[in-house]
Coordinates of C-alpha atoms in Angstrom, one line a residue:
M885 CA -27.4 7.9 -13.5
K886 CA -27.8 5.0 -11.3
K887 CA -28.3 5.4 -7.4
Y888 CA -25.6 2.9 -6.1
I889 CA -22.7 4.7 -3.9
K890 CA -22.8 5.3 -0.4
S891 CA -22.9 9.1 0.6
I892 CA -19.8 8.8 2.1
I893 CA -18.3 9.2 -1.5
L894 CA -20.2 12.7 -1.2
T895 CA -18.5 13.5 1.8
A896 CA -15.4 12.0 0.6
V897 CA -15.3 13.6 -2.1
G898 CA -15.6 17.8 -0.6
I899 CA -12.2 17.3 -0.9
S900 CA -12.4 17.7 -4.2
L901 CA -10.4 19.5 -1.7
L902 CA -9.9 16.5 0.4
T903 CA -12.8 16.6 3.0
S904 CA -11.5 13.8 5.3
C905 CA -11.6 13.5 9.0
Q906 CA -9.1 15.8 10.6
T907 CA -7.6 13.8 13.1
E908 CA -7.3 10.5 10.9
L909 CA -8.9 8.8 8.1
D910 CA -9.5 5.3 9.5
T911 CA -12.7 5.4 10.2
F912 CA -14.3 7.3 7.3
N913 CA -16.3 5.0 5.7
E914 CA -18.2 4.0 8.9
N915 CA -21.5 6.1 7.4
P916 CA -25.3 5.4 7.0
N917 CA -27.2 3.1 4.0
S918 CA -28.4 6.8 2.5
P919 CA -27.7 6.4 -1.6
I920 CA -27.5 9.2 -4.0
T921 CA -26.5 10.1 -7.7
T922 CA -23.3 9.4 -8.3
T923 CA -20.9 10.1 -11.4
P924 CA -17.4 9.3 -12.5
T925 CA -15.9 11.9 -10.9
L926 CA -17.4 11.3 -7.6
L927 CA -16.1 7.6 -7.7
L928 CA -12.9 8.5 -9.5
S929 CA -12.1 11.3 -6.2
A930 CA -13.6 8.7 -3.8
M931 CA -11.5 6.0 -4.6
E932 CA -8.3 8.3 -4.7
V933 CA -9.2 9.6 -1.1
S934 CA -9.9 6.4 0.5
T935 CA -6.6 5.3 -1.5
F936 CA -4.5 7.6 0.2
S937 CA -6.6 6.8 3.8
T938 CA -5.8 3.1 3.0
H939 CA -1.8 3.7 2.1
T940 CA -1.2 6.1 5.5
S941 CA -3.4 4.9 7.9
G942 CA -4.1 1.0 9.6
L943 CA -2.7 -2.0 7.1
I944 CA 0.5 0.4 6.7
R945 CA 0.9 1.3 10.3
T946 CA 0.5 -2.4 11.3
S947 CA 2.7 -4.0 8.3
N948 CA 5.3 -1.2 8.9
I949 CA 5.2 -2.0 13.1
F950 CA 5.9 -5.7 11.8
D951 CA 8.9 -5.4 9.5
Q952 CA 10.4 -3.5 11.7
H953 CA 10.4 0.4 10.6
L954 CA 7.9 1.7 12.9
A955 CA 7.4 0.3 16.6
G956 CA 4.6 0.4 18.7
T957 CA 4.6 1.5 22.3
S958 CA 2.9 0.8 25.4
V959 CA 1.0 4.3 25.8
G960 CA -2.1 2.8 23.3
Q961 CA -3.4 -0.2 21.2
L962 CA -0.5 -0.1 18.9
G963 CA 1.4 -1.9 21.9
D964 CA -0.4 -4.9 21.2
I965 CA 0.5 -4.8 17.8
Q966 CA 4.0 -4.5 18.8
R967 CA 3.5 -7.8 20.8
Y968 CA 2.2 -9.1 17.8
I969 CA -1.4 -9.0 18.9
L970 CA -3.6 -8.8 16.3
T971 CA -7.3 -9.7 16.6
E972 CA -10.2 -10.4 13.8
Q973 CA -11.7 -6.9 15.0
D974 CA -8.7 -4.9 14.7
V975 CA -9.1 -4.8 11.1
N976 CA -12.7 -4.7 10.5
N977 CA -12.3 -0.7 9.8
E978 CA -9.3 -1.3 7.1
W979 CA -11.5 -4.0 5.1
N980 CA -14.5 -2.2 5.1
T981 CA -12.6 0.5 3.1
V982 CA -11.3 -0.9 0.7
Y983 CA -14.1 -3.2 0.8
G984 CA -17.0 -0.7 1.0
T985 CA -15.2 2.6 -0.2
T986 CA -12.3 1.6 -2.6
L987 CA -13.2 -1.3 -4.3
I988 CA -17.2 -1.0 -4.7
S989 CA -16.9 2.2 -6.6
G990 CA -14.4 0.6 -9.1
H991 CA -17.1 -1.5 -9.5
I992 CA -19.9 1.0 -10.4
L993 CA -17.2 2.8 -12.4
S994 CA -16.4 0.1 -14.7
R995 CA -20.5 -1.6 -14.4
D996 CA -22.3 2.0 -15.4
F997 CA -19.6 3.7 -16.7
A998 CA -17.2 1.9 -19.1
A999 CA -18.2 2.7 -22.4
E1000 CA -18.9 6.3 -22.2
F1001 CA -16.1 7.2 -19.9
P1002 CA -12.7 4.8 -20.6
Y1003 CA -10.6 7.2 -18.7
Y1004 CA -12.6 7.3 -15.5
N1005 CA -13.0 3.7 -16.0
G1006 CA -9.0 2.6 -16.6
I1007 CA -8.2 4.7 -13.5
G1008 CA -10.6 3.0 -11.3
Q1009 CA -9.2 -0.3 -12.4
V1010 CA -5.4 0.9 -11.5
L1011 CA -6.5 2.0 -8.3
T1012 CA -8.9 -1.7 -7.9
A1013 CA -5.4 -3.4 -8.5
L1014 CA -3.7 -1.2 -6.1
N1015 CA -6.5 -2.2 -3.6
L1016 CA -7.1 -5.2 -4.5
G1017 CA -3.5 -6.2 -3.5
Y1018 CA -3.3 -4.7 -0.2
A1019 CA -6.2 -6.8 0.6
T1020 CA -5.1 -10.6 -0.7
D1021 CA -1.3 -9.9 0.0
L1022 CA -3.1 -9.3 3.8
W1023 CA -5.4 -11.2 4.3
G1024 CA -4.6 -14.1 1.1
D1025 CA -8.1 -15.6 -0.4
I1026 CA -10.7 -12.5 -0.6
P1027 CA -14.2 -12.2 -2.6
Y1028 CA -14.3 -10.5 -5.6
D1029 CA -15.5 -12.4 -8.5
E1030 CA -19.3 -12.6 -6.6
A1031 CA -18.1 -9.4 -4.5
F1032 CA -21.2 -6.1 -4.8
K1033 CA -23.4 -8.2 -5.7
G1034 CA -26.0 -7.4 -2.9
E1035 CA -28.7 -5.8 -4.9
E1036 CA -29.0 -9.4 -6.4
G1037 CA -29.5 -10.7 -3.4
N1038 CA -25.5 -12.4 -3.0
K1039 CA -24.7 -11.0 0.7
S1040 CA -22.8 -13.7 1.3
P1041 CA -20.2 -13.9 -1.3
K1042 CA -17.6 -16.8 -2.2
Y1043 CA -14.4 -15.9 -1.7
N1044 CA -11.6 -16.1 -4.6
T1045 CA -8.1 -18.4 -4.0
Q1046 CA -5.3 -15.9 -3.8
Q1047 CA -3.9 -17.7 -7.0
E1048 CA -7.0 -16.4 -8.4
I1049 CA -7.0 -13.0 -7.6
Y1050 CA -3.4 -12.6 -8.7
A1051 CA -5.0 -13.7 -11.9
R1052 CA -7.1 -11.2 -11.7
L1053 CA -5.2 -8.6 -10.6
Q1054 CA -3.2 -9.0 -14.1
T1055 CA -6.1 -8.9 -16.5
I1056 CA -7.7 -6.1 -14.2
L1057 CA -4.1 -4.1 -15.3
D1058 CA -4.3 -5.3 -19.1
A1059 CA -8.3 -3.6 -19.1
A1060 CA -6.9 -0.6 -17.7
I1061 CA -4.0 0.0 -20.2
V1062 CA -6.6 -1.0 -22.9
N1063 CA -9.0 2.3 -21.5
L1064 CA -6.5 4.0 -20.6
S1065 CA -5.1 3.9 -24.6
K1066 CA -8.3 4.7 -26.3
P1067 CA -8.8 8.0 -28.3
A1068 CA -9.4 11.0 -26.3
A1069 CA -12.4 11.4 -28.5
S1070 CA -14.2 8.2 -27.0
N1071 CA -14.8 10.1 -23.8
T1072 CA -17.6 11.8 -23.0
S1073 CA -15.6 13.4 -20.2
K1074 CA -12.2 12.9 -19.0
P1075 CA -10.6 13.3 -16.0
G1076 CA -8.6 16.6 -14.8
A1077 CA -9.0 18.3 -11.5
D1078 CA -10.9 15.5 -10.1
D1079 CA -7.8 13.1 -10.3
F1080 CA -5.5 14.1 -7.7
I1081 CA -3.1 12.0 -8.7
F1082 CA -1.6 12.7 -12.0
A1083 CA -4.7 15.5 -13.0
G1084 CA -6.2 13.2 -15.6
N1085 CA -2.4 12.4 -17.5
T1086 CA -3.6 8.8 -18.9
A1087 CA 0.2 8.5 -20.2
K1088 CA 1.7 8.9 -16.5
W1089 CA -1.7 6.2 -15.6
I1090 CA -0.2 3.8 -17.9
K1091 CA 3.4 3.4 -16.3
V1092 CA 2.0 3.2 -13.2
A1093 CA -0.5 0.1 -14.5
Y1094 CA 2.9 -1.7 -15.6
V1095 CA 4.7 -1.2 -12.9
L1096 CA 2.1 -2.7 -10.3
K1097 CA 2.2 -5.5 -13.5
A1098 CA 5.2 -6.0 -12.9
R1099 CA 5.1 -5.9 -8.8
Y1100 CA 2.4 -8.7 -8.6
A1101 CA 4.1 -10.6 -11.0
L1102 CA 7.7 -10.3 -9.0
R1103 CA 5.6 -11.3 -6.1
L1104 CA 5.1 -15.1 -7.7
T1105 CA 9.1 -15.7 -7.5
Q1106 CA 8.2 -18.5 -4.8
V1107 CA 5.1 -20.1 -7.0
D1108 CA 6.0 -19.1 -10.6
T1109 CA 9.1 -20.1 -12.2
G1110 CA 8.7 -17.3 -15.0
A1111 CA 7.9 -14.5 -12.5
A1112 CA 11.6 -12.8 -13.1
Q1113 CA 11.5 -12.7 -16.9
K1114 CA 7.5 -11.4 -16.4
A1115 CA 8.3 -8.5 -14.1
L1116 CA 11.3 -7.2 -16.5
D1117 CA 9.0 -7.3 -19.3
Y1118 CA 6.2 -5.3 -17.4
I1119 CA 9.4 -2.6 -16.3
N1120 CA 10.6 -2.8 -19.6
A1121 CA 6.8 -1.5 -21.0
S1122 CA 6.2 1.0 -19.0
G1123 CA 8.4 3.3 -20.0
I1124 CA 8.8 4.7 -16.6
T1125 CA 11.7 7.5 -16.2
S1126 CA 11.9 9.2 -13.5
N1127 CA 10.8 10.4 -9.5
A1128 CA 8.1 12.7 -12.3
D1129 CA 6.4 9.2 -12.7
D1130 CA 5.4 8.7 -9.3
A1131 CA 1.4 8.5 -8.1
N1132 CA 2.0 9.5 -4.7
T1133 CA -0.8 10.2 -1.9
F1134 CA -2.3 14.3 -1.7
F1135 CA -3.1 15.4 1.5
P1136 CA -3.6 19.6 1.0
G1137 CA -2.9 20.0 5.2
T1138 CA -5.9 21.8 5.5
S1139 CA -7.6 21.1 8.8
N1140 CA -9.5 18.4 7.4
G1141 CA -6.8 17.5 4.4
L1142 CA -3.9 16.6 6.7
N1143 CA -1.7 13.9 6.2
Q1144 CA -2.4 10.8 7.9
W1145 CA 0.9 10.2 9.8
Y1146 CA 1.2 13.8 11.1
A1147 CA -2.4 13.6 11.6
F1148 CA -1.8 10.5 14.2
D1149 CA 1.2 11.7 15.4
N1150 CA -0.3 14.7 16.8
S1151 CA -4.0 13.5 18.2
R1152 CA -2.0 10.2 19.5
A1153 CA 1.5 11.1 21.0
N1154 CA 3.9 8.4 21.6
Y1155 CA 1.6 5.7 20.4
L1156 CA 4.2 5.0 17.5
K1157 CA 7.8 5.3 17.0
T1158 CA 10.5 4.4 14.7
G1159 CA 12.1 1.2 14.8
A1160 CA 15.8 0.6 15.6
F1161 CA 16.3 -1.9 13.0
F1162 CA 15.3 0.6 10.7
V1163 CA 16.8 4.3 12.0
D1164 CA 20.0 2.4 12.9
G1165 CA 20.4 1.1 9.6
L1166 CA 20.2 4.8 8.3
K1167 CA 22.3 5.8 10.5
N1168 CA 25.9 3.0 10.3
T1169 CA 25.6 3.8 6.9
A1170 CA 25.5 7.6 6.7
D1171 CA 22.6 7.6 4.9
P1172 CA 21.4 11.3 3.6
R1173 CA 17.5 10.0 3.7
L1174 CA 18.1 10.2 7.4
P1175 CA 17.2 13.5 9.0
F1176 CA 14.6 13.9 6.0
A1177 CA 12.6 10.5 7.1
I1178 CA 13.8 10.3 11.0
A1179 CA 12.3 13.4 13.0
K1180 CA 15.2 13.6 15.9
D1181 CA 14.4 12.3 19.7
D1182 CA 13.6 14.2 22.9
N1183 CA 17.9 14.2 23.2
G1184 CA 18.0 15.8 20.0
N1185 CA 19.5 12.2 18.5
Y1186 CA 17.9 9.7 15.6
T1187 CA 16.8 6.8 17.7
G1188 CA 14.3 3.8 17.0
N1189 CA 13.0 1.5 19.3
A1190 CA 13.8 -2.3 19.2
A1191 CA 11.1 -4.8 18.7
N1192 CA 11.0 -5.9 22.5
D1193 CA 11.2 -2.3 23.9
L1194 CA 7.7 -0.8 24.3
D1195 CA 8.5 1.7 27.3
T1196 CA 10.7 3.8 25.6
T1197 CA 8.4 6.9 24.3
S1198 CA 11.3 9.8 23.8
S1199 CA 12.6 7.9 20.7
S1200 CA 12.1 9.4 17.0
Y1201 CA 8.9 9.9 15.4
I1202 CA 8.2 9.5 11.4
G1203 CA 10.8 13.0 10.1
L1204 CA 8.5 15.7 7.8
A1205 CA 9.9 14.0 4.7
Y1206 CA 6.6 11.7 5.5
A1207 CA 4.5 13.0 8.0
D1208 CA 4.1 16.8 7.7
A1209 CA 1.1 18.6 7.4
N1210 CA 0.7 17.9 3.6
S1211 CA 3.8 15.4 2.9
S1212 CA 2.7 13.0 0.2
V1213 CA 4.0 9.2 0.6
G1214 CA 4.8 7.7 -2.3
M1215 CA 2.6 4.5 -3.5
V1216 CA 3.9 3.2 -6.6
T1217 CA 7.7 5.0 -7.9
Y1218 CA 9.7 4.9 -10.4
A1219 CA 12.5 3.9 -7.6
E1220 CA 10.2 0.8 -6.8
A1221 CA 10.3 -0.1 -10.6
K1222 CA 14.0 0.3 -10.5
F1223 CA 14.2 -1.9 -7.2
I1224 CA 12.2 -4.8 -9.4
E1225 CA 13.8 -4.0 -12.1
A1226 CA 17.0 -4.6 -10.3
E1227 CA 16.1 -8.0 -9.0
A1228 CA 14.2 -9.5 -11.9
K1229 CA 18.0 -9.0 -13.6
F1230 CA 19.3 -10.3 -10.7
R1231 CA 17.6 -13.4 -10.3
L1232 CA 17.9 -14.2 -14.0
G1233 CA 21.7 -13.7 -14.4
Q1234 CA 22.0 -10.5 -15.7
N1235 CA 23.6 -7.4 -14.6
A1236 CA 21.3 -5.7 -12.1
Q1237 CA 23.9 -2.7 -10.5
P1238 CA 22.8 0.2 -13.1
A1239 CA 19.3 -0.3 -12.1
L1240 CA 20.0 -0.9 -8.0
E1241 CA 22.2 2.4 -8.1
A1242 CA 19.4 4.0 -10.3
A1243 CA 16.7 2.9 -7.9
V1244 CA 18.6 4.3 -4.7
A1245 CA 18.9 7.8 -6.8
A1246 CA 15.8 8.0 -7.4
S1247 CA 14.9 7.3 -3.4
V1248 CA 17.2 9.2 -2.4
L1249 CA 16.3 12.4 -4.5
K1250 CA 12.7 11.8 -4.2
V1251 CA 13.2 12.2 0.0
T1252 CA 16.2 14.9 0.0
G1253 CA 15.7 17.1 -3.0
T1254 CA 19.4 16.5 -3.6
A1255 CA 21.2 14.1 -5.7
A1256 CA 23.1 11.2 -3.8
T1257 CA 27.0 11.0 -3.9
P1258 CA 28.6 8.9 -5.7
A1259 CA 30.5 7.8 -2.6
F1260 CA 26.8 7.0 -1.0
L1261 CA 26.0 5.4 -4.3
A1262 CA 29.4 3.0 -4.5
T1263 CA 29.1 1.8 -1.1
A1264 CA 25.0 1.2 -1.3
T1265 CA 25.3 -0.9 -4.4
S1266 CA 28.5 -1.7 -5.0
T1267 CA 27.3 -5.3 -3.5
V1268 CA 24.6 -6.9 -6.4
T1269 CA 23.2 -9.5 -3.7
L1270 CA 19.7 -10.4 -3.0
A1271 CA 19.9 -9.5 0.1
N1272 CA 21.3 -6.3 -0.2
I1273 CA 18.9 -5.3 -3.0
I1274 CA 15.9 -5.8 -1.0
Q1275 CA 18.0 -4.1 1.9
Q1276 CA 17.8 -1.2 -0.7
K1277 CA 14.9 -1.6 -1.0
Y1278 CA 13.5 -1.1 2.6
N1279 CA 15.2 1.5 2.7
A1280 CA 13.7 3.5 0.4
L1281 CA 10.2 2.3 0.3
F1282 CA 9.8 3.2 4.4
L1283 CA 5.6 3.7 4.7
T1284 CA 4.5 1.4 2.0
M1285 CA 3.9 -2.2 2.3
E1286 CA 6.4 -3.7 -0.3
P1287 CA 8.8 -4.1 2.3
Y1288 CA 7.1 -6.5 4.9
N1289 CA 5.8 -8.3 1.2
D1290 CA 9.4 -8.4 0.5
Y1291 CA 10.4 -9.5 4.0
R1292 CA 8.0 -13.1 3.4
R1293 CA 9.1 -13.4 -0.1
T1294 CA 12.8 -13.5 0.3
G1295 CA 13.5 -13.9 3.9
F1296 CA 15.6 -10.2 4.0
P1297 CA 16.1 -8.1 6.1
A1298 CA 17.0 -10.3 8.3
L1299 CA 14.6 -9.0 11.0
V1300 CA 14.5 -10.9 14.6
A1301 CA 11.3 -11.1 15.7
N1302 CA 10.3 -9.8 19.2
Q1303 CA 10.8 -12.4 21.5
S1304 CA 8.6 -11.0 24.4
S1305 CA 5.8 -11.3 22.7
N1306 CA 3.2 -14.4 22.9
T1307 CA 4.9 -16.7 19.0
K1308 CA 8.1 -15.4 19.3
T1309 CA 7.9 -14.9 15.4
I1310 CA 6.9 -12.2 12.8
P1311 CA 3.1 -12.2 11.8
V1312 CA 2.6 -13.3 8.2
R1313 CA -1.2 -12.5 7.7
F1314 CA -3.6 -10.3 8.9
P1315 CA -6.9 -12.5 10.2
T1316 CA -9.8 -12.3 8.8
P1317 CA -12.4 -10.1 10.0
S1318 CA -14.9 -10.3 12.4
D1319 CA -17.0 -8.7 10.5
E1320 CA -17.1 -11.2 7.5
R1321 CA -16.7 -14.5 10.1
N1322 CA -20.2 -13.3 11.7
Y1323 CA -22.0 -12.4 8.3
N1324 CA -20.4 -14.6 5.5
P1325 CA -21.0 -18.0 5.7
N1326 CA -19.1 -18.2 3.0
A1327 CA -15.8 -16.8 4.3
T1328 CA -12.2 -18.2 3.9
V1329 CA -11.9 -17.8 8.2
V1330 CA -7.9 -17.8 9.1
S1331 CA -7.4 -16.5 13.1
N1332 CA -3.3 -17.5 12.9
V1333 CA -1.3 -14.6 11.9
T1334 CA 1.6 -17.1 11.7
T1335 CA -0.9 -19.4 8.7
K1336 CA 1.3 -17.9 5.6
L1337 CA -0.2 -17.5 2.4
W1338 CA -0.3 -19.0 -1.0
W1339 CA 2.4 -17.4 -2.3
D1340 CA 4.9 -17.3 0.5
K1341 CA 6.3 -20.9 0.3
D1342 CA 9.4 -20.3 2.1

């Protein structure tokens, strides 16, 4: 086997078992450069662990502060994020986790193990598409075609445009579906317990691949007139049928494998609270998810901080459905698939109400463990407009990046920016990391967080 992967992967995989930093996974990829002999098992486990990190730490924290699911306070560094101050130094760790652990692992899986391990490679391709999507949706133009060629002498990769990256996302997922559809006998060995998400169930991975294809197709509603039909076709092809098909994070709850929302709250008390827009929306509609998504505040109530309130620390934090020691968080879910279907059908002039109702019902069941009442579903889904579809999706996809993407893409929900901030405008991107600006002369450098992405034309 080749010797290319950094020793952090071995550290990350010691989690077979989820070995990670006790307090948070944010910086676990900062590591010496000593190489080890790697295997598909190591690479897959490293990709999944680092994806769990990305999905429950800096990128999502910041995105959810911007879209007002969460609120940073003046107690710690998240107060700057609440004021829309996000510097190029602030995002280095997140960039390095995505590129320095997750995507490089996927690259090696594809380069060295594609022929004999198509299932491992296929899962790696799905995870590559998920993380590449995170990167381009926050930074716009990013390196891909020339990335990971340092050993060949290319240490300054050119950037792909976001339009090119979106084309790559679809071809990566197409290749994943082909690999995951191959006969079991084509594999020298198959993933099992080393796949923390589906234990090697390729049928479920294929469903996730199609939902991601639909996610990325629908993202382009402002730049592709065929986006809605493509998204609907991919959802129909996915065969996803229930919450049992969800791709979730996995945290065992041990001291070195804690849910990262739980770990952050316990190590940095009062840095992060829930946002008033989100909390009040759940309260005002008697949403059954409220006591599961939101913890009670110091006075026994459910309260969030307004966009311009950095000083209140008695308000609510994230609830135990998302932020207990071993809580899982959905990354690609059945609920999201049904919301995509609802929006696509609405845009195509078709009946979107059944899909919208199924989406809300799936979310309520996932979060609360109990089916939603007919009365609540009727109230939540009786108005079938783009605004309500996106609002209901906002309520359901708490602690994911999709509501932030939807806000930039559609303008819904109608958030009011922190008027005490410098920009008085909700940021629509992350700045290029300082590591890239300083060390890659081919980087496409954007420092202004109000500069729109390619797919964000409104």
